[in-house]
């Protein structure tokens, strides 16, 4: 474990280490802001959501559970939750553009780290993009509304004029396939 | 594992996506509380949901955002210093009168940290009051069948609407759920706050209430949907009474 890997940073952040927090922010800000902007569509709201996310990290780093997920996975789960909170509060348009998984998620590169980390990072992003791309379009469409918009089964059924059972089946099938493709953690 | 697994399994991906309605969540929460297999399955889906965000394009935020962030985390409502040891020995001396020895062993470290934190906060906020241990009372929370290994302590100042809850041995919950503390008086339950536990099953929660905590008759903790409920809806995991006889 290097002194600057995410798990170590998280540990230091939990103890109130501001330099570790700075480092963590620099490393992940574009990932978090990119996701928030994709989901929320407007920069001002995406900035607020990004602040929510990192404030939560600062205050609750000690709740991070290394057994369940990498710090980045946890961070992204928080980011999505914060963005969905804002969507559900209803102040944001969901229809200016459809949030979407990227064809190439790699612009801009992660903050300067060691080469090995960057390569691993790119590989992981590519695996996610590929796994999503390999889903049947019908499943991806349903998953997009669930993931980016936080729609319930009923809302998805209504938006796509599908039977409720079909929505549930597609979500389950998509998630099973992704789980198999992405493996654990 | 048991017979409802099959039915529940279908909903686990949507639970991880956070898109179930309250009824469905409640049904699953009840099941997950006692089914390791389904819990670990949810964790697998949680990881998928987390990683899906990596497929979104990366976009650098404006540089000024960092200044705003730093200002926000330095805001006074979130003091982070922890200097437990200054208070450690002092509290230790007071303990045997308050706690049965067996209880102490299990909870000792977590409670010390919790108490010390709490103590500091209290000192900061009531400057010059010089509160000593005689003003402190502890309520032990005992586990129910839903969380047999759990234990909890609520520390409060006799006059204040202020307390610190320390729990141990509670199962980690799926992200859609949180623990909720209830302050109970004449059958009426008021929320005392929400929390989740660490990998080790531990948590501390600062408790604030409009009326002195020592005036409540009892305290309970239940599993609720994330964001909390207006009254308990889920399984109770810990509970205890204010009266010394029950401690
Ligand atoms: Zn099960």
JSON list of C-alpha atoms in Angstrom, two decimals, chain B:
[
{"chain": "B", "resi": 1, "resn": "UNK", "atom": "CA", "xyz": [-30.75, -18.37, 3.62]},
{"chain": "B", "resi": 2, "resn": "UNK", "atom": "CA", "xyz": [-34.44, -19.22, 3.68]},
{"chain": "B", "resi": 3, "resn": "UNK", "atom": "CA", "xyz": [-37.54, -19.52, 1.57]},
{"chain": "B", "resi": 4, "resn": "UNK", "atom": "CA", "xyz": [-38.16, -15.80, 0.96]},
{"chain": "B", "resi": 5, "resn": "UNK", "atom": "CA", "xyz": [-34.73, -15.46, -0.64]},
{"chain": "B", "resi": 6, "resn": "UNK", "atom": "CA", "xyz": [-35.97, -16.34, -4.07]},
{"chain": "B", "resi": 7, "resn": "UNK", "atom": "CA", "xyz": [-38.50, -13.57, -4.10]},
{"chain": "B", "resi": 8, "resn": "UNK", "atom": "CA", "xyz": [-36.15, -11.05, -2.53]},
{"chain": "B", "resi": 9, "resn": "UNK", "atom": "CA", "xyz": [-33.24, -11.79, -4.86]},
{"chain": "B", "resi": 10, "resn": "UNK", "atom": "CA", "xyz": [-35.15, -10.32, -7.79]},
{"chain": "B", "resi": 11, "resn": "UNK", "atom": "CA", "xyz": [-35.31, -6.96, -6.08]},
{"chain": "B", "resi": 12, "resn": "UNK", "atom": "CA", "xyz": [-31.71, -6.75, -4.90]},
{"chain": "B", "resi": 13, "resn": "UNK", "atom": "CA", "xyz": [-30.33, -5.06, -8.05]},
{"chain": "B", "resi": 14, "resn": "UNK", "atom": "CA", "xyz": [-32.98, -2.35, -7.73]},
{"chain": "B", "resi": 15, "resn": "UNK", "atom": "CA", "xyz": [-32.25, -2.00, -4.04]},
{"chain": "B", "resi": 16, "resn": "UNK", "atom": "CA", "xyz": [-28.61, -1.32, -4.88]},
{"chain": "B", "resi": 17, "resn": "UNK", "atom": "CA", "xyz": [-29.75, 1.22, -7.47]},
{"chain": "B", "resi": 18, "resn": "UNK", "atom": "CA", "xyz": [-31.83, 2.91, -4.77]},
{"chain": "B", "resi": 19, "resn": "UNK", "atom": "CA", "xyz": [-35.01, 2.90, -6.85]},
{"chain": "B", "resi": 20, "resn": "UNK", "atom": "CA", "xyz": [-37.38, 0.82, -4.74]},
{"chain": "B", "resi": 21, "resn": "UNK", "atom": "CA", "xyz": [-40.36, 2.34, -3.01]},
{"chain": "B", "resi": 22, "resn": "UNK", "atom": "CA", "xyz": [-40.65, 2.37, 0.77]},
{"chain": "B", "resi": 23, "resn": "UNK", "atom": "CA", "xyz": [-42.78, -0.78, 0.98]},
{"chain": "B", "resi": 24, "resn": "UNK", "atom": "CA", "xyz": [-40.40, -2.85, -1.04]},
{"chain": "B", "resi": 25, "resn": "UNK", "atom": "CA", "xyz": [-37.41, -1.51, 0.87]},
{"chain": "B", "resi": 26, "resn": "UNK", "atom": "CA", "xyz": [-39.04, -2.31, 4.15]},
{"chain": "B", "resi": 27, "resn": "UNK", "atom": "CA", "xyz": [-39.79, -5.86, 3.10]},
{"chain": "B", "resi": 28, "resn": "UNK", "atom": "CA", "xyz": [-36.21, -6.40, 1.96]},
{"chain": "B", "resi": 29, "resn": "UNK", "atom": "CA", "xyz": [-34.73, -4.73, 5.04]},
{"chain": "B", "resi": 30, "resn": "UNK", "atom": "CA", "xyz": [-36.57, -7.17, 7.25]},
{"chain": "B", "resi": 31, "resn": "UNK", "atom": "CA", "xyz": [-35.21, -10.06, 5.24]},
{"chain": "B", "resi": 32, "resn": "UNK", "atom": "CA", "xyz": [-31.65, -8.76, 5.00]},
{"chain": "B", "resi": 33, "resn": "UNK", "atom": "CA", "xyz": [-31.47, -8.26, 8.73]},
{"chain": "B", "resi": 34, "resn": "UNK", "atom": "CA", "xyz": [-31.19, -12.03, 9.08]},
{"chain": "B", "resi": 35, "resn": "UNK", "atom": "CA", "xyz": [-29.95, -13.26, 5.69]},
{"chain": "B", "resi": 36, "resn": "UNK", "atom": "CA", "xyz": [-26.20, -13.11, 5.10]},
{"chain": "B", "resi": 37, "resn": "UNK", "atom": "CA", "xyz": [-26.45, -14.50, 1.62]},
{"chain": "B", "resi": 38, "resn": "UNK", "atom": "CA", "xyz": [-28.75, -11.78, 0.32]},
{"chain": "B", "resi": 39, "resn": "UNK", "atom": "CA", "xyz": [-26.73, -9.12, 2.16]},
{"chain": "B", "resi": 40, "resn": "UNK", "atom": "CA", "xyz": [-23.56, -10.13, 0.42]},
{"chain": "B", "resi": 41, "resn": "UNK", "atom": "CA", "xyz": [-25.41, -10.23, -2.88]},
{"chain": "B", "resi": 42, "resn": "UNK", "atom": "CA", "xyz": [-26.52, -6.64, -2.36]},
{"chain": "B", "resi": 43, "resn": "UNK", "atom": "CA", "xyz": [-22.95, -5.65, -1.68]},
{"chain": "B", "resi": 44, "resn": "UNK", "atom": "CA", "xyz": [-21.96, -7.11, -5.04]},
{"chain": "B", "resi": 45, "resn": "UNK", "atom": "CA", "xyz": [-24.60, -4.99, -6.75]},
{"chain": "B", "resi": 46, "resn": "UNK", "atom": "CA", "xyz": [-23.58, -1.94, -4.73]},
{"chain": "B", "resi": 47, "resn": "UNK", "atom": "CA", "xyz": [-20.11, -2.31, -6.17]},
{"chain": "B", "resi": 48, "resn": "UNK", "atom": "CA", "xyz": [-21.54, -2.45, -9.69]},
{"chain": "B", "resi": 49, "resn": "UNK", "atom": "CA", "xyz": [-23.57, 0.69, -9.09]},
{"chain": "B", "resi": 50, "resn": "UNK", "atom": "CA", "xyz": [-20.52, 2.47, -7.75]},
{"chain": "B", "resi": 51, "resn": "UNK", "atom": "CA", "xyz": [-18.39, 1.52, -10.70]},
{"chain": "B", "resi": 52, "resn": "UNK", "atom": "CA", "xyz": [-20.99, 2.47, -13.29]},
{"chain": "B", "resi": 53, "resn": "UNK", "atom": "CA", "xyz": [-20.03, 6.06, -12.55]},
{"chain": "B", "resi": 54, "resn": "UNK", "atom": "CA", "xyz": [-16.60, 5.39, -14.01]},
{"chain": "B", "resi": 55, "resn": "UNK", "atom": "CA", "xyz": [-18.25, 5.14, -17.38]},
{"chain": "B", "resi": 56, "resn": "UNK", "atom": "CA", "xyz": [-19.28, 8.78, -17.25]},
{"chain": "B", "resi": 57, "resn": "UNK", "atom": "CA", "xyz": [-17.00, 11.33, -18.95]},
{"chain": "B", "resi": 58, "resn": "UNK", "atom": "CA", "xyz": [-14.51, 13.07, -16.66]},
{"chain": "B", "resi": 59, "resn": "UNK", "atom": "CA", "xyz": [-14.81, 16.83, -16.64]},
{"chain": "B", "resi": 60, "resn": "UNK", "atom": "CA", "xyz": [-12.64, 19.16, -14.60]},
{"chain": "B", "resi": 61, "resn": "UNK", "atom": "CA", "xyz": [-14.66, 21.47, -12.32]},
{"chain": "B", "resi": 62, "resn": "UNK", "atom": "CA", "xyz": [-13.82, 25.19, -12.18]},
{"chain": "B", "resi": 63, "resn": "UNK", "atom": "CA", "xyz": [-10.71, 25.89, -10.08]},
{"chain": "B", "resi": 64, "resn": "UNK", "atom": "CA", "xyz": [-12.73, 28.16, -7.76]},
{"chain": "B", "resi": 65, "resn": "UNK", "atom": "CA", "xyz": [-14.74, 25.19, -6.58]},
{"chain": "B", "resi": 66, "resn": "UNK", "atom": "CA", "xyz": [-11.88, 24.08, -4.39]},
{"chain": "B", "resi": 67, "resn": "UNK", "atom": "CA", "xyz": [-11.89, 27.34, -2.47]},
{"chain": "B", "resi": 68, "resn": "UNK", "atom": "CA", "xyz": [-15.60, 26.98, -1.86]},
{"chain": "B", "resi": 69, "resn": "UNK", "atom": "CA", "xyz": [-15.04, 23.44, -0.69]},
{"chain": "B", "resi": 70, "resn": "UNK", "atom": "CA", "xyz": [-12.32, 24.44, 1.74]},
{"chain": "B", "resi": 71, "resn": "UNK", "atom": "CA", "xyz": [-14.48, 27.21, 3.14]},
{"chain": "B", "resi": 72, "resn": "UNK", "atom": "CA", "xyz": [-17.29, 24.79, 3.63]},
{"chain": "B", "resi": 73, "resn": "UNK", "atom": "CA", "xyz": [-15.31, 22.14, 5.44]},
{"chain": "B", "resi": 74, "resn": "UNK", "atom": "CA", "xyz": [-13.80, 24.73, 7.73]},
{"chain": "B", "resi": 75, "resn": "UNK", "atom": "CA", "xyz": [-17.26, 25.86, 8.78]},
{"chain": "B", "resi": 76, "resn": "UNK", "atom": "CA", "xyz": [-17.56, 25.93, 12.57]},
{"chain": "B", "resi": 77, "resn": "UNK", "atom": "CA", "xyz": [-20.34, 23.34, 12.85]},
{"chain": "B", "resi": 78, "resn": "UNK", "atom": "CA", "xyz": [-17.92, 20.55, 12.07]},
{"chain": "B", "resi": 79, "resn": "UNK", "atom": "CA", "xyz": [-15.08, 20.53, 14.57]},
{"chain": "B", "resi": 80, "resn": "UNK", "atom": "CA", "xyz": [-13.01, 17.44, 14.01]},
{"chain": "B", "resi": 81, "resn": "UNK", "atom": "CA", "xyz": [-10.35, 17.46, 16.67]},
{"chain": "B", "resi": 82, "resn": "UNK", "atom": "CA", "xyz": [-10.17, 14.41, 18.81]},
{"chain": "B", "resi": 83, "resn": "UNK", "atom": "CA", "xyz": [-8.08, 14.43, 21.92]},
{"chain": "B", "resi": 84, "resn": "UNK", "atom": "CA", "xyz": [-9.64, 11.62, 23.88]},
{"chain": "B", "resi": 85, "resn": "UNK", "atom": "CA", "xyz": [-6.78, 10.95, 26.23]},
{"chain": "B", "resi": 86, "resn": "UNK", "atom": "CA", "xyz": [-7.00, 14.11, 28.24]},
{"chain": "B", "resi": 87, "resn": "UNK", "atom": "CA", "xyz": [-10.38, 12.93, 29.45]},
{"chain": "B", "resi": 88, "resn": "UNK", "atom": "CA", "xyz": [-9.66, 9.27, 29.47]},
{"chain": "B", "resi": 89, "resn": "UNK", "atom": "CA", "xyz": [-8.30, 8.79, 32.94]},
{"chain": "B", "resi": 90, "resn": "UNK", "atom": "CA", "xyz": [-10.73, 11.16, 34.49]},
{"chain": "B", "resi": 91, "resn": "UNK", "atom": "CA", "xyz": [-13.68, 9.27, 33.15]},
{"chain": "B", "resi": 92, "resn": "UNK", "atom": "CA", "xyz": [-12.17, 5.94, 33.97]},
{"chain": "B", "resi": 93, "resn": "UNK", "atom": "CA", "xyz": [-12.20, 6.85, 37.63]},
{"chain": "B", "resi": 94, "resn": "UNK", "atom": "CA", "xyz": [-15.88, 7.58, 37.54]},
{"chain": "B", "resi": 95, "resn": "UNK", "atom": "CA", "xyz": [-16.83, 4.46, 35.73]},
{"chain": "B", "resi": 96, "resn": "UNK", "atom": "CA", "xyz": [-17.21, 1.59, 38.13]},
{"chain": "B", "resi": 97, "resn": "UNK", "atom": "CA", "xyz": [-20.02, 3.39, 39.91]},
{"chain": "B", "resi": 98, "resn": "UNK", "atom": "CA", "xyz": [-21.90, 3.77, 36.70]},
{"chain": "B", "resi": 99, "resn": "UNK", "atom": "CA", "xyz": [-21.30, 0.55, 34.87]},
{"chain": "B", "resi": 100, "resn": "UNK", "atom": "CA", "xyz": [-21.23, -3.13, 35.67]},
{"chain": "B", "resi": 101, "resn": "UNK", "atom": "CA", "xyz": [-17.74, -4.43, 35.02]},
{"chain": "B", "resi": 102, "resn": "UNK", "atom": "CA", "xyz": [-18.74, -6.94, 32.35]},
{"chain": "B", "resi": 103, "resn": "UNK", "atom": "CA", "xyz": [-20.40, -4.23, 30.36]},
{"chain": "B", "resi": 104, "resn": "UNK", "atom": "CA", "xyz": [-17.32, -2.10, 30.46]},
{"chain": "B", "resi": 105, "resn": "UNK", "atom": "CA", "xyz": [-15.06, -4.63, 28.85]},
{"chain": "B", "resi": 106, "resn": "UNK", "atom": "CA", "xyz": [-17.09, -4.90, 25.68]},
{"chain": "B", "resi": 107, "resn": "UNK", "atom": "CA", "xyz": [-17.82, -1.27, 25.22]},
{"chain": "B", "resi": 108, "resn": "UNK", "atom": "CA", "xyz": [-14.82, 0.29, 26.81]},
{"chain": "B", "resi": 109, "resn": "UNK", "atom": "CA", "xyz": [-12.81, 1.68, 23.95]},
{"chain": "B", "resi": 110, "resn": "UNK", "atom": "CA", "xyz": [-15.69, 2.86, 21.82]},
{"chain": "B", "resi": 111, "resn": "UNK", "atom": "CA", "xyz": [-17.36, 4.49, 24.77]},
{"chain": "B", "resi": 112, "resn": "UNK", "atom": "CA", "xyz": [-14.22, 6.22, 25.93]},
{"chain": "B", "resi": 113, "resn": "UNK", "atom": "CA", "xyz": [-13.73, 7.71, 22.53]},
{"chain": "B", "resi": 114, "resn": "UNK", "atom": "CA", "xyz": [-17.35, 8.70, 22.37]},
{"chain": "B", "resi": 115, "resn": "UNK", "atom": "CA", "xyz": [-17.44, 10.16, 25.84]},
{"chain": "B", "resi": 116, "resn": "UNK", "atom": "CA", "xyz": [-14.26, 12.09, 25.35]},
{"chain": "B", "resi": 117, "resn": "UNK", "atom": "CA", "xyz": [-15.47, 13.59, 22.16]},
{"chain": "B", "resi": 118, "resn": "UNK", "atom": "CA", "xyz": [-18.74, 14.45, 23.68]},
{"chain": "B", "resi": 119, "resn": "UNK", "atom": "CA", "xyz": [-17.14, 15.84, 26.74]},
{"chain": "B", "resi": 120, "resn": "UNK", "atom": "CA", "xyz": [-15.00, 18.17, 24.74]},
{"chain": "B", "resi": 121, "resn": "UNK", "atom": "CA", "xyz": [-17.93, 19.43, 22.79]},
{"chain": "B", "resi": 122, "resn": "UNK", "atom": "CA", "xyz": [-19.87, 20.02, 25.89]},
{"chain": "B", "resi": 123, "resn": "UNK", "atom": "CA", "xyz": [-17.00, 21.86, 27.51]},
{"chain": "B", "resi": 124, "resn": "UNK", "atom": "CA", "xyz": [-16.67, 24.03, 24.46]},
{"chain": "B", "resi": 125, "resn": "UNK", "atom": "CA", "xyz": [-20.31, 24.88, 24.40]},
{"chain": "B", "resi": 126, "resn": "UNK", "atom": "CA", "xyz": [-20.92, 25.52, 28.06]},
{"chain": "B", "resi": 127, "resn": "UNK", "atom": "CA", "xyz": [-17.75, 27.37, 28.79]},
{"chain": "B", "resi": 128, "resn": "UNK", "atom": "CA", "xyz": [-17.04, 27.79, 32.45]},
{"chain": "B", "resi": 129, "resn": "UNK", "atom": "CA", "xyz": [-19.75, 25.47, 33.68]},
{"chain": "B", "resi": 130, "resn": "UNK", "atom": "CA", "xyz": [-17.19, 22.98, 34.93]},
{"chain": "B", "resi": 131, "resn": "UNK", "atom": "CA", "xyz": [-19.50, 19.99, 34.59]},
{"chain": "B", "resi": 132, "resn": "UNK", "atom": "CA", "xyz": [-18.21, 16.95, 36.39]},
{"chain": "B", "resi": 133, "resn": "UNK", "atom": "CA", "xyz": [-19.22, 13.37, 36.24]},
{"chain": "B", "resi": 134, "resn": "UNK", "atom": "CA", "xyz": [-21.95, 13.87, 38.80]},
{"chain": "B", "resi": 135, "resn": "UNK", "atom": "CA", "xyz": [-23.95, 15.49, 36.06]},
{"chain": "B", "resi": 136, "resn": "UNK", "atom": "CA", "xyz": [-23.52, 12.63, 33.65]},
{"chain": "B", "resi": 137, "resn": "UNK", "atom": "CA", "xyz": [-25.77, 9.65, 33.33]},
{"chain": "B", "resi": 138, "resn": "UNK", "atom": "CA", "xyz": [-25.53, 6.58, 31.16]},
{"chain": "B", "resi": 139, "resn": "UNK", "atom": "CA", "xyz": [-28.29, 4.46, 29.73]},
{"chain": "B", "resi": 140, "resn": "UNK", "atom": "CA", "xyz": [-27.45, 1.00, 28.47]},
{"chain": "B", "resi": 141, "resn": "UNK", "atom": "CA", "xyz": [-29.19, -0.25, 25.38]},
{"chain": "B", "resi": 142, "resn": "UNK", "atom": "CA", "xyz": [-29.75, -3.98, 25.24]},
{"chain": "B", "resi": 143, "resn": "UNK", "atom": "CA", "xyz": [-29.92, -6.03, 22.04]},
{"chain": "B", "resi": 144, "resn": "UNK", "atom": "CA", "xyz": [-33.05, -7.64, 20.63]},
{"chain": "B", "resi": 145, "resn": "UNK", "atom": "CA", "xyz": [-33.14, -10.89, 18.68]},
{"chain": "B", "resi": 146, "resn": "UNK", "atom": "CA", "xyz": [-32.56, -8.87, 15.49]},
{"chain": "B", "resi": 147, "resn": "UNK", "atom": "CA", "xyz": [-29.01, -7.98, 16.54]},
{"chain": "B", "resi": 148, "resn": "UNK", "atom": "CA", "xyz": [-27.95, -10.41, 19.25]},
{"chain": "B", "resi": 149, "resn": "UNK", "atom": "CA", "xyz": [-24.33, -9.28, 19.42]},
{"chain": "B", "resi": 150, "resn": "UNK", "atom": "CA", "xyz": [-25.05, -5.57, 19.67]},
{"chain": "B", "resi": 151, "resn": "UNK", "atom": "CA", "xyz": [-24.69, -3.22, 22.59]},
{"chain": "B", "resi": 152, "resn": "UNK", "atom": "CA", "xyz": [-25.09, 0.48, 23.08]},
{"chain": "B", "resi": 153, "resn": "UNK", "atom": "CA", "xyz": [-24.62, 3.26, 25.57]},
{"chain": "B", "resi": 154, "resn": "UNK", "atom": "CA", "xyz": [-26.24, 6.65, 25.63]},
{"chain": "B", "resi": 155, "resn": "UNK", "atom": "CA", "xyz": [-24.38, 9.21, 27.63]},
{"chain": "B", "resi": 156, "resn": "UNK", "atom": "CA", "xyz": [-26.15, 12.40, 28.63]},
{"chain": "B", "resi": 157, "resn": "UNK", "atom": "CA", "xyz": [-25.86, 15.37, 30.87]},
{"chain": "B", "resi": 158, "resn": "UNK", "atom": "CA", "xyz": [-28.68, 15.49, 33.34]},
{"chain": "B", "resi": 159, "resn": "UNK", "atom": "CA", "xyz": [-29.77, 19.00, 32.47]},
{"chain": "B", "resi": 160, "resn": "UNK", "atom": "CA", "xyz": [-29.11, 19.17, 28.78]},
{"chain": "B", "resi": 161, "resn": "UNK", "atom": "CA", "xyz": [-30.77, 18.17, 25.55]},
{"chain": "B", "resi": 162, "resn": "UNK", "atom": "CA", "xyz": [-27.44, 16.73, 24.59]},
{"chain": "B", "resi": 163, "resn": "UNK", "atom": "CA", "xyz": [-26.07, 13.26, 24.44]},
{"chain": "B", "resi": 164, "resn": "UNK", "atom": "CA", "xyz": [-23.67, 10.88, 22.81]},
{"chain": "B", "resi": 165, "resn": "UNK", "atom": "CA", "xyz": [-24.73, 7.48, 21.62]},
{"chain": "B", "resi": 166, "resn": "UNK", "atom": "CA", "xyz": [-22.08, 4.81, 21.17]},
{"chain": "B", "resi": 167, "resn": "UNK", "atom": "CA", "xyz": [-22.98, 1.45, 19.66]},
{"chain": "B", "resi": 168, "resn": "UNK", "atom": "CA", "xyz": [-21.08, -1.71, 18.92]},
{"chain": "B", "resi": 169, "resn": "UNK", "atom": "CA", "xyz": [-21.76, -4.97, 17.15]},
{"chain": "B", "resi": 170, "resn": "UNK", "atom": "CA", "xyz": [-24.56, -3.76, 14.91]},
{"chain": "B", "resi": 171, "resn": "UNK", "atom": "CA", "xyz": [-24.66, -5.28, 11.42]},
{"chain": "B", "resi": 172, "resn": "UNK", "atom": "CA", "xyz": [-23.71, -2.96, 8.55]},
{"chain": "B", "resi": 173, "resn": "UNK", "atom": "CA", "xyz": [-26.77, -2.05, 6.52]},
{"chain": "B", "resi": 174, "resn": "UNK", "atom": "CA", "xyz": [-27.28, -1.83, 2.77]},
{"chain": "B", "resi": 175, "resn": "UNK", "atom": "CA", "xyz": [-26.96, 1.79, 1.57]},
{"chain": "B", "resi": 176, "resn": "UNK", "atom": "CA", "xyz": [-30.70, 2.20, 1.38]},
{"chain": "B", "resi": 177, "resn": "UNK", "atom": "CA", "xyz": [-31.08, 1.86, 5.12]},
{"chain": "B", "resi": 178, "resn": "UNK", "atom": "CA", "xyz": [-29.92, 3.58, 8.26]},
{"chain": "B", "resi": 179, "resn": "UNK", "atom": "CA", "xyz": [-30.29, 3.10, 11.97]},
{"chain": "B", "resi": 180, "resn": "UNK", "atom": "CA", "xyz": [-32.59, 5.53, 13.73]},
{"chain": "B", "resi": 181, "resn": "UNK", "atom": "CA", "xyz": [-32.57, 6.40, 17.41]},
{"chain": "B", "resi": 182, "resn": "UNK", "atom": "CA", "xyz": [-35.90, 7.01, 19.14]},
{"chain": "B", "resi": 183, "resn": "UNK", "atom": "CA", "xyz": [-36.45, 9.08, 22.26]},
{"chain": "B", "resi": 184, "resn": "UNK", "atom": "CA", "xyz": [-39.49, 7.69, 24.02]},
{"chain": "B", "resi": 185, "resn": "UNK", "atom": "CA", "xyz": [-41.78, 9.51, 26.44]},
{"chain": "B", "resi": 186, "resn": "UNK", "atom": "CA", "xyz": [-45.30, 8.36, 27.35]},
{"chain": "B", "resi": 187, "resn": "UNK", "atom": "CA", "xyz": [-45.42, 6.09, 24.34]},
{"chain": "B", "resi": 188, "resn": "UNK", "atom": "CA", "xyz": [-44.48, 8.92, 22.02]},
{"chain": "B", "resi": 189, "resn": "UNK", "atom": "CA", "xyz": [-41.39, 8.45, 19.88]},
{"chain": "B", "resi": 190, "resn": "UNK", "atom": "CA", "xyz": [-39.26, 11.32, 18.66]},
{"chain": "B", "resi": 191, "resn": "UNK", "atom": "CA", "xyz": [-36.35, 10.80, 16.32]},
{"chain": "B", "resi": 192, "resn": "UNK", "atom": "CA", "xyz": [-32.98, 11.22, 18.02]},
{"chain": "B", "resi": 193, "resn": "UNK", "atom": "CA", "xyz": [-31.01, 10.99, 14.80]},
{"chain": "B", "resi": 194, "resn": "UNK", "atom": "CA", "xyz": [-29.81, 8.65, 12.06]},
{"chain": "B", "resi": 195, "resn": "UNK", "atom": "CA", "xyz": [-26.56, 6.79, 11.75]},
{"chain": "B", "resi": 196, "resn": "UNK", "atom": "CA", "xyz": [-24.76, 3.98, 10.01]},
{"chain": "B", "resi": 197, "resn": "UNK", "atom": "CA", "xyz": [-22.03, 1.79, 11.43]},
{"chain": "B", "resi": 198, "resn": "UNK", "atom": "CA", "xyz": [-18.41, 1.16, 10.51]},
{"chain": "B", "resi": 199, "resn": "UNK", "atom": "CA", "xyz": [-17.06, -2.12, 9.18]},
{"chain": "B", "resi": 200, "resn": "UNK", "atom": "CA", "xyz": [-16.58, -3.15, 12.78]},
{"chain": "B", "resi": 201, "resn": "UNK", "atom": "CA", "xyz": [-20.23, -2.45, 13.54]},
{"chain": "B", "resi": 202, "resn": "UNK", "atom": "CA", "xyz": [-19.49, 0.65, 15.58]},
{"chain": "B", "resi": 203, "resn": "UNK", "atom": "CA", "xyz": [-20.89, 4.14, 15.50]},
{"chain": "B", "resi": 204, "resn": "UNK", "atom": "CA", "xyz": [-21.12, 7.30, 17.53]},
{"chain": "B", "resi": 205, "resn": "UNK", "atom": "CA", "xyz": [-23.95, 9.73, 17.23]},
{"chain": "B", "resi": 206, "resn": "UNK", "atom": "CA", "xyz": [-24.29, 13.11, 18.77]},
{"chain": "B", "resi": 207, "resn": "UNK", "atom": "CA", "xyz": [-27.85, 13.41, 20.03]},
{"chain": "B", "resi": 208, "resn": "UNK", "atom": "CA", "xyz": [-29.68, 16.69, 20.43]},
{"chain": "B", "resi": 209, "resn": "UNK", "atom": "CA", "xyz": [-33.12, 17.20, 21.74]},
{"chain": "B", "resi": 210, "resn": "UNK", "atom": "CA", "xyz": [-35.28, 20.20, 22.60]},
{"chain": "B", "resi": 211, "resn": "UNK", "atom": "CA", "xyz": [-35.87, 18.78, 26.08]},
{"chain": "B", "resi": 212, "resn": "UNK", "atom": "CA", "xyz": [-33.34, 17.27, 28.49]},
{"chain": "B", "resi": 213, "resn": "UNK", "atom": "CA", "xyz": [-32.51, 13.74, 27.44]},
{"chain": "B", "resi": 214, "resn": "UNK", "atom": "CA", "xyz": [-32.66, 12.46, 30.99]},
{"chain": "B", "resi": 215, "resn": "UNK", "atom": "CA", "xyz": [-36.37, 13.26, 31.01]},
{"chain": "B", "resi": 216, "resn": "UNK", "atom": "CA", "xyz": [-37.11, 10.58, 28.44]},
{"chain": "B", "resi": 217, "resn": "UNK", "atom": "CA", "xyz": [-38.25, 7.24, 29.78]},
{"chain": "B", "resi": 218, "resn": "UNK", "atom": "CA", "xyz": [-36.65, 5.01, 27.21]},
{"chain": "B", "resi": 219, "resn": "UNK", "atom": "CA", "xyz": [-34.59, 4.86, 24.05]},
{"chain": "B", "resi": 220, "resn": "UNK", "atom": "CA", "xyz": [-34.71, 2.50, 21.11]},
{"chain": "B", "resi": 221, "resn": "UNK", "atom": "CA", "xyz": [-32.94, 1.94, 17.82]},
{"chain": "B", "resi": 222, "resn": "UNK", "atom": "CA", "xyz": [-34.62, 0.57, 14.69]},
{"chain": "B", "resi": 223, "resn": "UNK", "atom": "CA", "xyz": [-33.63, -0.07, 11.08]},
{"chain": "B", "resi": 224, "resn": "UNK", "atom": "CA", "xyz": [-35.27, 2.47, 8.80]},
{"chain": "B", "resi": 225, "resn": "UNK", "atom": "CA", "xyz": [-35.13, 3.50, 5.14]},
{"chain": "B", "resi": 226, "resn": "UNK", "atom": "CA", "xyz": [-32.33, 5.97, 4.43]},
{"chain": "B", "resi": 227, "resn": "UNK", "atom": "CA", "xyz": [-33.45, 9.43, 5.43]},
{"chain": "B", "resi": 228, "resn": "UNK", "atom": "CA", "xyz": [-35.37, 8.07, 8.40]},
{"chain": "B", "resi": 229, "resn": "UNK", "atom": "CA", "xyz": [-39.03, 7.65, 9.28]},
{"chain": "B", "resi": 230, "resn": "UNK", "atom": "CA", "xyz": [-41.42, 9.76, 11.31]},
{"chain": "B", "resi": 231, "resn": "UNK", "atom": "CA", "xyz": [-42.01, 6.80, 13.61]},
{"chain": "B", "resi": 232, "resn": "UNK", "atom": "CA", "xyz": [-40.38, 3.39, 13.91]},
{"chain": "B", "resi": 233, "resn": "UNK", "atom": "CA", "xyz": [-41.28, 1.09, 10.99]},
{"chain": "B", "resi": 234, "resn": "UNK", "atom": "CA", "xyz": [-38.44, -1.42, 10.98]},
{"chain": "B", "resi": 235, "resn": "UNK", "atom": "CA", "xyz": [-36.94, -3.99, 13.26]},
{"chain": "B", "resi": 236, "resn": "UNK", "atom": "CA", "xyz": [-35.80, -2.85, 16.67]},
{"chain": "B", "resi": 237, "resn": "UNK", "atom": "CA", "xyz": [-32.17, -3.74, 17.37]},
{"chain": "B", "resi": 238, "resn": "UNK", "atom": "CA", "xyz": [-31.43, -2.04, 20.70]},
{"chain": "B", "resi": 239, "resn": "UNK", "atom": "CA", "xyz": [-33.43, -0.56, 23.53]},
{"chain": "B", "resi": 240, "resn": "UNK", "atom": "CA", "xyz": [-33.09, 0.60, 27.12]},
{"chain": "B", "resi": 241, "resn": "UNK", "atom": "CA", "xyz": [-34.78, 2.50, 29.95]},
{"chain": "B", "resi": 242, "resn": "UNK", "atom": "CA", "xyz": [-33.60, 5.55, 31.83]},
{"chain": "B", "resi": 243, "resn": "UNK", "atom": "CA", "xyz": [-34.23, 4.12, 35.27]},
{"chain": "B", "resi": 244, "resn": "UNK", "atom": "CA", "xyz": [-31.14, 2.89, 37.05]},
{"chain": "B", "resi": 245, "resn": "UNK", "atom": "CA", "xyz": [-32.90, -0.38, 37.98]},
{"chain": "B", "resi": 246, "resn": "UNK", "atom": "CA", "xyz": [-32.85, -1.43, 34.37]},
{"chain": "B", "resi": 247, "resn": "UNK", "atom": "CA", "xyz": [-29.24, -0.67, 33.70]}
]
